[in-house]
PDB file of C-alpha atoms in Angstrom:
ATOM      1  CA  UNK C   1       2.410  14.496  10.604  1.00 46.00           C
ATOM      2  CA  UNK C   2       0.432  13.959   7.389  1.00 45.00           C
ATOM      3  CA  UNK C   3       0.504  10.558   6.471  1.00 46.00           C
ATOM      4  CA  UNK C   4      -1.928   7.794   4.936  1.00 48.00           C
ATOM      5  CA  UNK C   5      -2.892   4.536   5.821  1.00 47.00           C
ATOM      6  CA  UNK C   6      -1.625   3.436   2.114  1.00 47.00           C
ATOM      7  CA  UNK C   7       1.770   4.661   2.802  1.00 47.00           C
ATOM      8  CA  UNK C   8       2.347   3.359   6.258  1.00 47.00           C
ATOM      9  CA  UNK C   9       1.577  -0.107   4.671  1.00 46.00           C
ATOM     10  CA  UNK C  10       3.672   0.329   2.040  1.00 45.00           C
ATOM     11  CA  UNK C  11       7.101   0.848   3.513  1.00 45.00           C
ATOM     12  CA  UNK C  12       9.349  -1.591   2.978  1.00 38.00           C
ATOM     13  CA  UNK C  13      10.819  -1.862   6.403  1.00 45.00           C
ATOM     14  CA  UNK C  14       8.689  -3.844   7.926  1.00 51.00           C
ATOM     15  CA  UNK C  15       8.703  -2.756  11.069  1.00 57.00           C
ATOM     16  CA  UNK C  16       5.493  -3.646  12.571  1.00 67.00           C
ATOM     17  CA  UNK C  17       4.185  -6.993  12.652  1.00 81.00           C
ATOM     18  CA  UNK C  18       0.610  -6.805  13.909  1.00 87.00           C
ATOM     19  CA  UNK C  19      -1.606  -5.280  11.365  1.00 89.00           C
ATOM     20  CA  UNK C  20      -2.673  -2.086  12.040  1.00 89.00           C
ATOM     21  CA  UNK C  21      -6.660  -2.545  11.058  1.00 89.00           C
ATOM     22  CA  UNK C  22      -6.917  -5.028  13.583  1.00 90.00           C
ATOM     23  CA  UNK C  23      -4.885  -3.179  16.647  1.00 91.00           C
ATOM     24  CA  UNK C  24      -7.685   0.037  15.571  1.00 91.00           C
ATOM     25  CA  UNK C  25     -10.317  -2.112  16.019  1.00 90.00           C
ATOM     26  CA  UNK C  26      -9.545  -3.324  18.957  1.00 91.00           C
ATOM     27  CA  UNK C  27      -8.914   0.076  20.487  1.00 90.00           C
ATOM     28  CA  UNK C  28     -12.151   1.309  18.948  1.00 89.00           C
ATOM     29  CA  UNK C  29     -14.111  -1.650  21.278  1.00 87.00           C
ATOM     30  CA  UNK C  30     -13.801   1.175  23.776  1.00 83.00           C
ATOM     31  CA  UNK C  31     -16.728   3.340  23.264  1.00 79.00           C
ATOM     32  CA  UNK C  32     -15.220   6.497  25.428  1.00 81.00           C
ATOM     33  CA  UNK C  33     -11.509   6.475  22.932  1.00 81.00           C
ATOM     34  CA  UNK C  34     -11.601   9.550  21.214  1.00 86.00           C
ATOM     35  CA  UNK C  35     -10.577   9.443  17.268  1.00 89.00           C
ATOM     36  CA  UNK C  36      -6.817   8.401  16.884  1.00 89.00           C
ATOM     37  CA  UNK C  37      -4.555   9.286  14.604  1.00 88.00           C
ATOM     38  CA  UNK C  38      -2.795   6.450  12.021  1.00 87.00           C
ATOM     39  CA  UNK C  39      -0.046   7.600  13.046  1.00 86.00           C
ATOM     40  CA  UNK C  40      -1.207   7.064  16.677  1.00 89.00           C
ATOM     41  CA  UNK C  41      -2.067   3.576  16.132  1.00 91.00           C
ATOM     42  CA  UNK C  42       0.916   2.541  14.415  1.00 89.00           C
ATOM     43  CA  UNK C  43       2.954   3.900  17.491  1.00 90.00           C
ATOM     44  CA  UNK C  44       0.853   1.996  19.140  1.00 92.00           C
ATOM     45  CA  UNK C  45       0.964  -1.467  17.606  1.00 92.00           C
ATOM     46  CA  UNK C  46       4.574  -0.697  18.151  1.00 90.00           C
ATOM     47  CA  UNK C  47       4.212   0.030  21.465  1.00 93.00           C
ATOM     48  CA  UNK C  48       2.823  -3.596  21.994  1.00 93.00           C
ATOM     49  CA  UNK C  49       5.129  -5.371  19.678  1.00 91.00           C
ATOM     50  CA  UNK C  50       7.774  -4.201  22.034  1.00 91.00           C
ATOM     51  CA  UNK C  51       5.474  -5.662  25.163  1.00 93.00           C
ATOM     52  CA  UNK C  52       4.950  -8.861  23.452  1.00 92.00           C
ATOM     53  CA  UNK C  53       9.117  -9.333  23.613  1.00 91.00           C
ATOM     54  CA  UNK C  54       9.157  -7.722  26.862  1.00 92.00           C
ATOM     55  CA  UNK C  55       6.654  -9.966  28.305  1.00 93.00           C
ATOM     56  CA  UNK C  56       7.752 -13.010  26.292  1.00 92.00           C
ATOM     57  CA  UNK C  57      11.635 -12.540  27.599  1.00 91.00           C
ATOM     58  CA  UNK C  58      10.280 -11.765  31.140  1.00 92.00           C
ATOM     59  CA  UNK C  59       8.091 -15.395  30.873  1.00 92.00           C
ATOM     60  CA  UNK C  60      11.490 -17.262  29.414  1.00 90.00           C
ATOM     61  CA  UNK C  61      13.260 -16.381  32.616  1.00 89.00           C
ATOM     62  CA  UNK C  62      10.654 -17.127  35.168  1.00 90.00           C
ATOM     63  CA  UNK C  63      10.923 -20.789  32.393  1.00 90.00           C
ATOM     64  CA  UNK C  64      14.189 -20.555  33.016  1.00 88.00           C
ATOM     65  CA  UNK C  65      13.831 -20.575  36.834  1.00 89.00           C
ATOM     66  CA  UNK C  66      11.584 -23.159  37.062  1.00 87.00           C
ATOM     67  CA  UNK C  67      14.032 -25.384  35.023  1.00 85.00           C
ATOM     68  CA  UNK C  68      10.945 -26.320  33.060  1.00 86.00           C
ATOM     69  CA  UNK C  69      11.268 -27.597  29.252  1.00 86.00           C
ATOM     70  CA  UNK C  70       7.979 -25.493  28.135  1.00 89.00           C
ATOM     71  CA  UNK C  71       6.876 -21.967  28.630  1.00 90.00           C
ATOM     72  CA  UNK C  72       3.762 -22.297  30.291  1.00 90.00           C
ATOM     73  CA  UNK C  73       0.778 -19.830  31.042  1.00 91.00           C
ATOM     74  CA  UNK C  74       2.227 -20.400  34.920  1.00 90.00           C
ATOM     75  CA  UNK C  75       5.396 -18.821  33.709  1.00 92.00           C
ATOM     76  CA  UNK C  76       3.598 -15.853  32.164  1.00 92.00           C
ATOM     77  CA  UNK C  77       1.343 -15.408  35.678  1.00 91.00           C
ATOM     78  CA  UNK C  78       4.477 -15.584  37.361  1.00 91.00           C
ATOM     79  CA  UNK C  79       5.998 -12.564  35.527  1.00 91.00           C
ATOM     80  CA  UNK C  80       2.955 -10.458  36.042  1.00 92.00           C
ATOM     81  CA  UNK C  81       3.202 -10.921  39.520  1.00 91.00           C
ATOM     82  CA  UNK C  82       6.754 -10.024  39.597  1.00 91.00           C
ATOM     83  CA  UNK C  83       6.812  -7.319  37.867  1.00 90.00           C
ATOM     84  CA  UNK C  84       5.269  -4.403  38.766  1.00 90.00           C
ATOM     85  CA  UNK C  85       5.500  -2.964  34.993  1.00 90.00           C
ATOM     86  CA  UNK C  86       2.666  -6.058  34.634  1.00 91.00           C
ATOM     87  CA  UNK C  87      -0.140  -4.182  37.128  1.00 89.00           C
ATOM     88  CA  UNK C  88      -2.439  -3.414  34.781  1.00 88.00           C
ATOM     89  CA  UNK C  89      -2.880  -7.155  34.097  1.00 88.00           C
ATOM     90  CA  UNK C  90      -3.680  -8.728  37.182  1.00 83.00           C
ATOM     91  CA  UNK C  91      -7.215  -9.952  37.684  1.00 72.00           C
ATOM     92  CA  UNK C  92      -7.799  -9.463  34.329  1.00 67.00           C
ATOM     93  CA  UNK C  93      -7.802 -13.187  34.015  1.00 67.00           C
ATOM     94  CA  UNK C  94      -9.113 -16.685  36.071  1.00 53.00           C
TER      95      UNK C  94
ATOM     96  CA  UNK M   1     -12.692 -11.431  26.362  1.00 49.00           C
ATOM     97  CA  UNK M   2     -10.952 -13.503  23.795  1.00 53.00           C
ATOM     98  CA  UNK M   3     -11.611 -17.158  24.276  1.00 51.00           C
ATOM     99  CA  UNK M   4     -10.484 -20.207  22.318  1.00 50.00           C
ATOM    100  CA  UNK M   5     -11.636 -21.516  18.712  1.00 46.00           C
ATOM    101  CA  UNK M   6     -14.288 -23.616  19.596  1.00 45.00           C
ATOM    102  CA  UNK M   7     -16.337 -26.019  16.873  1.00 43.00           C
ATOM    103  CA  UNK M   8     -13.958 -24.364  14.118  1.00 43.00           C
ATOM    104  CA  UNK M   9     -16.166 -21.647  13.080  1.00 45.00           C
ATOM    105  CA  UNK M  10     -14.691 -18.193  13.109  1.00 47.00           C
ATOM    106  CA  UNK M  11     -16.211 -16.590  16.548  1.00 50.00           C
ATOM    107  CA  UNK M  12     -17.351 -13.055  16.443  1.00 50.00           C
ATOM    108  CA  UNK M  13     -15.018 -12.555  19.700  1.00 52.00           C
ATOM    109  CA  UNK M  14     -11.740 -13.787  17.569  1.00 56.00           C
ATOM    110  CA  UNK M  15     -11.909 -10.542  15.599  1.00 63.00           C
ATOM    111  CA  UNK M  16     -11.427  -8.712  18.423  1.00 78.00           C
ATOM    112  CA  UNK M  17      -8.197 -10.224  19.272  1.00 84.00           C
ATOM    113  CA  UNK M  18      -4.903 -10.184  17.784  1.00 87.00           C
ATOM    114  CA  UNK M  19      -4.072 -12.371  15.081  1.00 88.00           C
ATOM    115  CA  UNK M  20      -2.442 -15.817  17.255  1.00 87.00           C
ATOM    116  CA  UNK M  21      -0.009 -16.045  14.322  1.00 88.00           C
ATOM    117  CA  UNK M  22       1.996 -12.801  14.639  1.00 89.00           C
ATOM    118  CA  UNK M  23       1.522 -13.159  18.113  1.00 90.00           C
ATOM    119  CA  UNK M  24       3.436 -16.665  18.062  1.00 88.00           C
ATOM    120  CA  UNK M  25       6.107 -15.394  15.400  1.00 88.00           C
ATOM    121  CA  UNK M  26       6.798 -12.662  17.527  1.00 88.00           C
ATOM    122  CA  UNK M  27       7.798 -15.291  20.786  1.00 88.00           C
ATOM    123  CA  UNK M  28       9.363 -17.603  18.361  1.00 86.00           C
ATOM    124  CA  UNK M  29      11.874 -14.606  17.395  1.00 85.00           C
ATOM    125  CA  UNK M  30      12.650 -14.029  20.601  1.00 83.00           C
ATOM    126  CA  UNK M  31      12.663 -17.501  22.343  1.00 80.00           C
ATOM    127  CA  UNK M  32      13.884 -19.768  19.293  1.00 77.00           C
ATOM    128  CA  UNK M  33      14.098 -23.317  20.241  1.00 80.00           C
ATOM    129  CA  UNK M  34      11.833 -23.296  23.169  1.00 85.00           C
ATOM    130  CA  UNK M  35       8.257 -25.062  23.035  1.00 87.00           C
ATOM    131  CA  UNK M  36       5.684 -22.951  24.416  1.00 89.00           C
ATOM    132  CA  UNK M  37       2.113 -24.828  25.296  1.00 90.00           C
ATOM    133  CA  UNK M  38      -1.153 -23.697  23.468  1.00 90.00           C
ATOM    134  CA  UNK M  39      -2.410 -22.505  26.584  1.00 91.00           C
ATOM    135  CA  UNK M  40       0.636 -19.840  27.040  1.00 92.00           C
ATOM    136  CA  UNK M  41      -0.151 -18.860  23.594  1.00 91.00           C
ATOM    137  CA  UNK M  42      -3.330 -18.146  23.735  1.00 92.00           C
ATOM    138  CA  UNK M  43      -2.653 -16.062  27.385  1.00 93.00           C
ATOM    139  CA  UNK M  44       0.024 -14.081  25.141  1.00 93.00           C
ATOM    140  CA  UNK M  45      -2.925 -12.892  22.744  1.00 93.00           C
ATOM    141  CA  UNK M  46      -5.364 -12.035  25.453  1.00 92.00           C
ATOM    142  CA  UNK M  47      -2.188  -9.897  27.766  1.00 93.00           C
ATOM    143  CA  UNK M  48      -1.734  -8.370  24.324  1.00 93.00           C
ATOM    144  CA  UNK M  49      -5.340  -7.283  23.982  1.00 93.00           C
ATOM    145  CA  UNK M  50      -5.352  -5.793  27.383  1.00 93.00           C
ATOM    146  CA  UNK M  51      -2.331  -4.150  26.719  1.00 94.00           C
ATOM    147  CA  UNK M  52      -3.421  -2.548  23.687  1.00 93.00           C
ATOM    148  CA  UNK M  53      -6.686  -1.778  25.594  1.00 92.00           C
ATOM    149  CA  UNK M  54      -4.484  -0.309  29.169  1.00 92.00           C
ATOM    150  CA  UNK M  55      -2.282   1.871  26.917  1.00 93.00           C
ATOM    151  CA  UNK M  56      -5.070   3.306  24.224  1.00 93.00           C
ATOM    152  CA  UNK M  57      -6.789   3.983  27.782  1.00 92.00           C
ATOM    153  CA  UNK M  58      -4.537   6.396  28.989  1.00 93.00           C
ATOM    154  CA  UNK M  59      -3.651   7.870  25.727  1.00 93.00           C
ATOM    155  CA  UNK M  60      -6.967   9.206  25.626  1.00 93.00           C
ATOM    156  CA  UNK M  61      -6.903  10.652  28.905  1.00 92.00           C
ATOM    157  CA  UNK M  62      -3.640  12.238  28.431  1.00 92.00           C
ATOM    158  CA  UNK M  63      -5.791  13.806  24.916  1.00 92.00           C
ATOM    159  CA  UNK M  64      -8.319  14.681  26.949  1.00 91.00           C
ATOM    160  CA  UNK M  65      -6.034  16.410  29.386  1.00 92.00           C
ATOM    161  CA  UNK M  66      -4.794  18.345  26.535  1.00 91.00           C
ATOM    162  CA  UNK M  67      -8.429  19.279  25.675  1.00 90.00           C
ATOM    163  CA  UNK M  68      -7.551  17.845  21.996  1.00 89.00           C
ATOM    164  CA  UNK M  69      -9.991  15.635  19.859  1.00 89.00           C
ATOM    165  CA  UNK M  70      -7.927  13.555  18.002  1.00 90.00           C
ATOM    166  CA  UNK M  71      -5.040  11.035  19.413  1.00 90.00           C
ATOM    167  CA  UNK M  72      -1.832  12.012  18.868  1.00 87.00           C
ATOM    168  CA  UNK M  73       1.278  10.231  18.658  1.00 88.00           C
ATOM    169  CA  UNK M  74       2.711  12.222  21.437  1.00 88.00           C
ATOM    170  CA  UNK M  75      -0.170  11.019  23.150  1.00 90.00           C
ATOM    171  CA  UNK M  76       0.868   7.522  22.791  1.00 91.00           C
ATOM    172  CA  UNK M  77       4.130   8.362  24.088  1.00 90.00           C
ATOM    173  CA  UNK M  78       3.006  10.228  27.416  1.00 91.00           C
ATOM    174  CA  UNK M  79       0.757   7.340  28.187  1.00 93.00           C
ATOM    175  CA  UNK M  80       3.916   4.961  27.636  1.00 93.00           C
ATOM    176  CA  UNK M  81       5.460   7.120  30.376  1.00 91.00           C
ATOM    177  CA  UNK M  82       2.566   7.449  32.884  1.00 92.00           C
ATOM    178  CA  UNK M  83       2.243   3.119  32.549  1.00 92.00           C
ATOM    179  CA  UNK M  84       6.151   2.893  33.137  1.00 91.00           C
ATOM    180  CA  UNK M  85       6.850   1.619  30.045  1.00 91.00           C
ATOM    181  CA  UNK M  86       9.761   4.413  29.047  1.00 87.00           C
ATOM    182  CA  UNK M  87      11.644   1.416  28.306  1.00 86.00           C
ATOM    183  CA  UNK M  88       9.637   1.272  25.156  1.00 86.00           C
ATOM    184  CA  UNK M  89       9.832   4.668  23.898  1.00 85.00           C
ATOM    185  CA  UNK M  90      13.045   4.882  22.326  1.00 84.00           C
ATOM    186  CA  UNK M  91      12.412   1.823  20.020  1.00 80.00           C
ATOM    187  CA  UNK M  92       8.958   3.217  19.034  1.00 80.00           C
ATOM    188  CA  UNK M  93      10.316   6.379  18.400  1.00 81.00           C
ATOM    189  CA  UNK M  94      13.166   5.274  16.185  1.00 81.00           C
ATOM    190  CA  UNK M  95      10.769   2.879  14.396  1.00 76.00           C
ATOM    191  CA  UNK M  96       8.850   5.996  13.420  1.00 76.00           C
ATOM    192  CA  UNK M  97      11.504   8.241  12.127  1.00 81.00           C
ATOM    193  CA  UNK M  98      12.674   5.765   9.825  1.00 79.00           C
ATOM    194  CA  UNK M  99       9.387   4.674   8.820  1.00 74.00           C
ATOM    195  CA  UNK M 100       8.619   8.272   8.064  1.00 78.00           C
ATOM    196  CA  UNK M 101      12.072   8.437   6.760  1.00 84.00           C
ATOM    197  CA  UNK M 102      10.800   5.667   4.091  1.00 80.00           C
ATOM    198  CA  UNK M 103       7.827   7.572   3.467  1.00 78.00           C
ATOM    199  CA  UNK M 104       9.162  10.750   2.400  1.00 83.00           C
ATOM    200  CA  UNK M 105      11.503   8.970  -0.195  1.00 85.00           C
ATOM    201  CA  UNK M 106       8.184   6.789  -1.657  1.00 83.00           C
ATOM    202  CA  UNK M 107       6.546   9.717  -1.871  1.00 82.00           C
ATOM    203  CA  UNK M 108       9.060  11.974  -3.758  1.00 85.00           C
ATOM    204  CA  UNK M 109       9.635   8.895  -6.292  1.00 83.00           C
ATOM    205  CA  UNK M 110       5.620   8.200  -6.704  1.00 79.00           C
ATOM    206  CA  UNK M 111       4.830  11.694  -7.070  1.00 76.00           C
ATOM    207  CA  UNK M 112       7.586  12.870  -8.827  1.00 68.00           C
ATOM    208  CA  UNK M 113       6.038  16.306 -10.348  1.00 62.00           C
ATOM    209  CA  UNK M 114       8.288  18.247 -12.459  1.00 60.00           C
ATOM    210  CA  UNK M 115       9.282  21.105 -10.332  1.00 62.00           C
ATOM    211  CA  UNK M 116       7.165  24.000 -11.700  1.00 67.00           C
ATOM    212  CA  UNK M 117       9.015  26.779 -12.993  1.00 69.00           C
ATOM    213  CA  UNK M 118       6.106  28.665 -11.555  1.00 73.00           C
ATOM    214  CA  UNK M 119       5.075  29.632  -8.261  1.00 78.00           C
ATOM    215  CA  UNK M 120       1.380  29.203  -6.824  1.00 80.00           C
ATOM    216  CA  UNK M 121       0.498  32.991  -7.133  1.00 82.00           C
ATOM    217  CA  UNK M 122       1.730  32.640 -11.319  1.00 83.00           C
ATOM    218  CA  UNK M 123      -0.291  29.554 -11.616  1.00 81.00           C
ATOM    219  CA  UNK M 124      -3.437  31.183 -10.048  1.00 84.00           C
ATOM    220  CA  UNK M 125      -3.025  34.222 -12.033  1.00 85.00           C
ATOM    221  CA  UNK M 126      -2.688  32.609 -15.031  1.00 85.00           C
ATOM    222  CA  UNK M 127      -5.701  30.609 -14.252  1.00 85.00           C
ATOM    223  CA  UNK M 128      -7.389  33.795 -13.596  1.00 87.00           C
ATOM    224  CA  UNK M 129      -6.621  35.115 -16.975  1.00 87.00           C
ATOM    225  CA  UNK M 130      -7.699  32.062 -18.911  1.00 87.00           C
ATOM    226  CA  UNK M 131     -11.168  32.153 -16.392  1.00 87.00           C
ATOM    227  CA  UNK M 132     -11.405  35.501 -17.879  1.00 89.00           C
ATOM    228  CA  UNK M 133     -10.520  34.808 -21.835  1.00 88.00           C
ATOM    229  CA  UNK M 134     -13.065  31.949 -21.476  1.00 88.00           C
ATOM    230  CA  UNK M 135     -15.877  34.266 -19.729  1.00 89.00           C
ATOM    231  CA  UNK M 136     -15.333  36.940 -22.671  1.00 89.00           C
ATOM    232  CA  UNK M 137     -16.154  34.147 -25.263  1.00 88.00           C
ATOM    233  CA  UNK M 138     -18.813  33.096 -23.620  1.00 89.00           C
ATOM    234  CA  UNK M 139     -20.215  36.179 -23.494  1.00 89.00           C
ATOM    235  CA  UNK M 140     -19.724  36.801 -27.266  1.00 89.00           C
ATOM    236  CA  UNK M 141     -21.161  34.071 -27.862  1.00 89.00           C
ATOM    237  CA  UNK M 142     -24.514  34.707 -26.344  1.00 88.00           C
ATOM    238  CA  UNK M 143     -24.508  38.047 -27.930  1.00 89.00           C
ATOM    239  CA  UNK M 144     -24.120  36.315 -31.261  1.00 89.00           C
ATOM    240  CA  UNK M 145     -27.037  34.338 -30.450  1.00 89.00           C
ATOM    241  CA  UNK M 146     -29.147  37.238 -29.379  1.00 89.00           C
ATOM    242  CA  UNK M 147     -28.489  39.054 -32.275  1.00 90.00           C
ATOM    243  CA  UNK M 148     -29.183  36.132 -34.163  1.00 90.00           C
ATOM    244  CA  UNK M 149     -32.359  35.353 -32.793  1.00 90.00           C
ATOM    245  CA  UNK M 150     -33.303  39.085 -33.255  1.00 90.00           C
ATOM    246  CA  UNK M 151     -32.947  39.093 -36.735  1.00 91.00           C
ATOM    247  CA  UNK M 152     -34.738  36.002 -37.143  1.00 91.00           C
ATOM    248  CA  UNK M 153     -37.756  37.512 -35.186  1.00 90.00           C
ATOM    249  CA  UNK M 154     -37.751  40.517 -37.299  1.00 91.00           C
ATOM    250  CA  UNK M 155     -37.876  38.416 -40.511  1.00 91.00           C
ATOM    251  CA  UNK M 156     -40.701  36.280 -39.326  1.00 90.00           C
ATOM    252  CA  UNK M 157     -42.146  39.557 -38.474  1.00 91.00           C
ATOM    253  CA  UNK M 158     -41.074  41.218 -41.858  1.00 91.00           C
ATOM    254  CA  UNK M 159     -42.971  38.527 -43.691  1.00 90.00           C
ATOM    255  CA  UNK M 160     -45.735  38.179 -42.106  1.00 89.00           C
ATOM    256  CA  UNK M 161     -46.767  41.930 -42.304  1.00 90.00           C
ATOM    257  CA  UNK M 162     -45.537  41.640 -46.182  1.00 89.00           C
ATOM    258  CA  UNK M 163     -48.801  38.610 -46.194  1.00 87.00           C
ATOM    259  CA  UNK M 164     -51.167  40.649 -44.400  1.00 85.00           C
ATOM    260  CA  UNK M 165     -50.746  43.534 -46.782  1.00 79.00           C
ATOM    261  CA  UNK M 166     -51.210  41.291 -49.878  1.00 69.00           C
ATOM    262  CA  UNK M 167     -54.444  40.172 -48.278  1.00 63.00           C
ATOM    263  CA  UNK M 168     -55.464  43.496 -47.762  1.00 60.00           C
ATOM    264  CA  UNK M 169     -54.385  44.359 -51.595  1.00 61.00           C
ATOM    265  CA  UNK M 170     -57.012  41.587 -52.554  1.00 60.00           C
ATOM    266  CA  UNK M 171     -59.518  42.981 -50.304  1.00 58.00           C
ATOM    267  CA  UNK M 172     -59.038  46.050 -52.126  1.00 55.00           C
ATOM    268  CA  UNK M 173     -59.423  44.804 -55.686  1.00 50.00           C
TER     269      UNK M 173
END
């Protein structure tokens, strides 16, 4: 997959919403991540686009539950420890 | 980890994170009318982080695994497996294919070269033969020089023999 940074920007469908720069940046924080792809990363920032919704829909239901009139961070906790999908986040946090 | 904006100035640790807007857009799509609290917000950015963290994680083990050096999409997609997230596959992988889709039409519009009614080994070999046409000259043209600069030498040398034996004439007399 040859592809350049320029072009992946430039398509009109915007289908990504995070910006790609920032999502590589953050992955680079890790000092033992290999060198990744563009393409990798945009999969990527993808990839957590579709957790954000996930997460976010998973949160509104747990609101939902609660009968509460604001999505709180209690509603997010309580999705992570619901879901086992949500693992990797717990005691990542006070 | 990413904390809060505190005092207004732009923390080293905020560059780090997500951008909080894109984040919030992204919740707005999906939850519309409902308020969510700056705290949730900010919780969103920081899962988000770790996420991105968590899945770039195991995409480089599953590289490593396949003793490659550079991340690979496919990569990206394993590790979405190993985590559980399948779920997520699909809409990543459609996302690309019309993305790259896009990209193949931009790029035959931008660089729209004139089919060439030549193939690569034509081209080369007639780049070959105007290498050579331009190596000939060259080469004439040095000889010109040479035999310039030969002739000039044997003047100088002509003349100044043609002196010396008019000296010697006066010596003579």
């Amino acid at each position: 997959m040859t592809s350049s940074n320029d072009q992946i920007k430039s398509t009109s469908i915007r289908s990504y919403q995070l910006p790609l720069t920032k999502v590589k940046s953050i992955i680079k924080l890790d000092n033992n991540t290999r060198m990744i792809s563009q393409d990798s990363v945009y999969v990527l920032t993808l990839a957590t686009e579709e957790f954000i919704r996930m997460l976010t829909r998973d949160a509104h239901n747990s609101m939902k539950q609660c009968a509460s009139k604001r999505l709180d961070r209690l509603h997010i906790f309580s999705s992570i420890n619901t879901n086992p999908l949500y693992e990797f986040l717990d005691g990542s946090f006070d | 980890m990413c904390s809060p904006n505190n005092g207004g100035s732009a923390s080293e640790e905020d560059d780090k994170c997500v951008p909080r807007a894109a984040v919030y857009k992204m919740i707005k799509d999906c939850t519309r009318q409902i308020r969510v609290s700056g705290e949730a917000k900010e919780f969103f950015v920081q899962c988000c982080n770790e996420f991105i963290h968590t899945l770039a994680l195991q995409a480089n083990t599953v590289c490593e695994q396949q003793a490659k050096k550079l991340i690979h999409p496919d990569h990206i997609v394993t590790a979405l497996d190993n985590l559980g997230f399948n779920s997520y596959k699909a809409n990543c992988l459609n996302a690309m294919e019309t993305a790259q889709e896009e990209m193949a039409q931009k790029r035959k519009k931008l660089h729209g070269k004139p089919a060439s009614i030549y193939t690569q080994e034509e081209l080369r070999r007639q780049q070959e033969i105007l290498f050579e046409q331009a190596r000939e000259e060259l080469q004439q043209l040095e000889e010109n020089d040479w035999a310039q600069t030969q002739e000039l030498s044997k003047e100088v040398l002509r003349k100044k023999m043609e002196a010396s034996r008019t000296d010697d004439d006066n010596y003579d007399d």
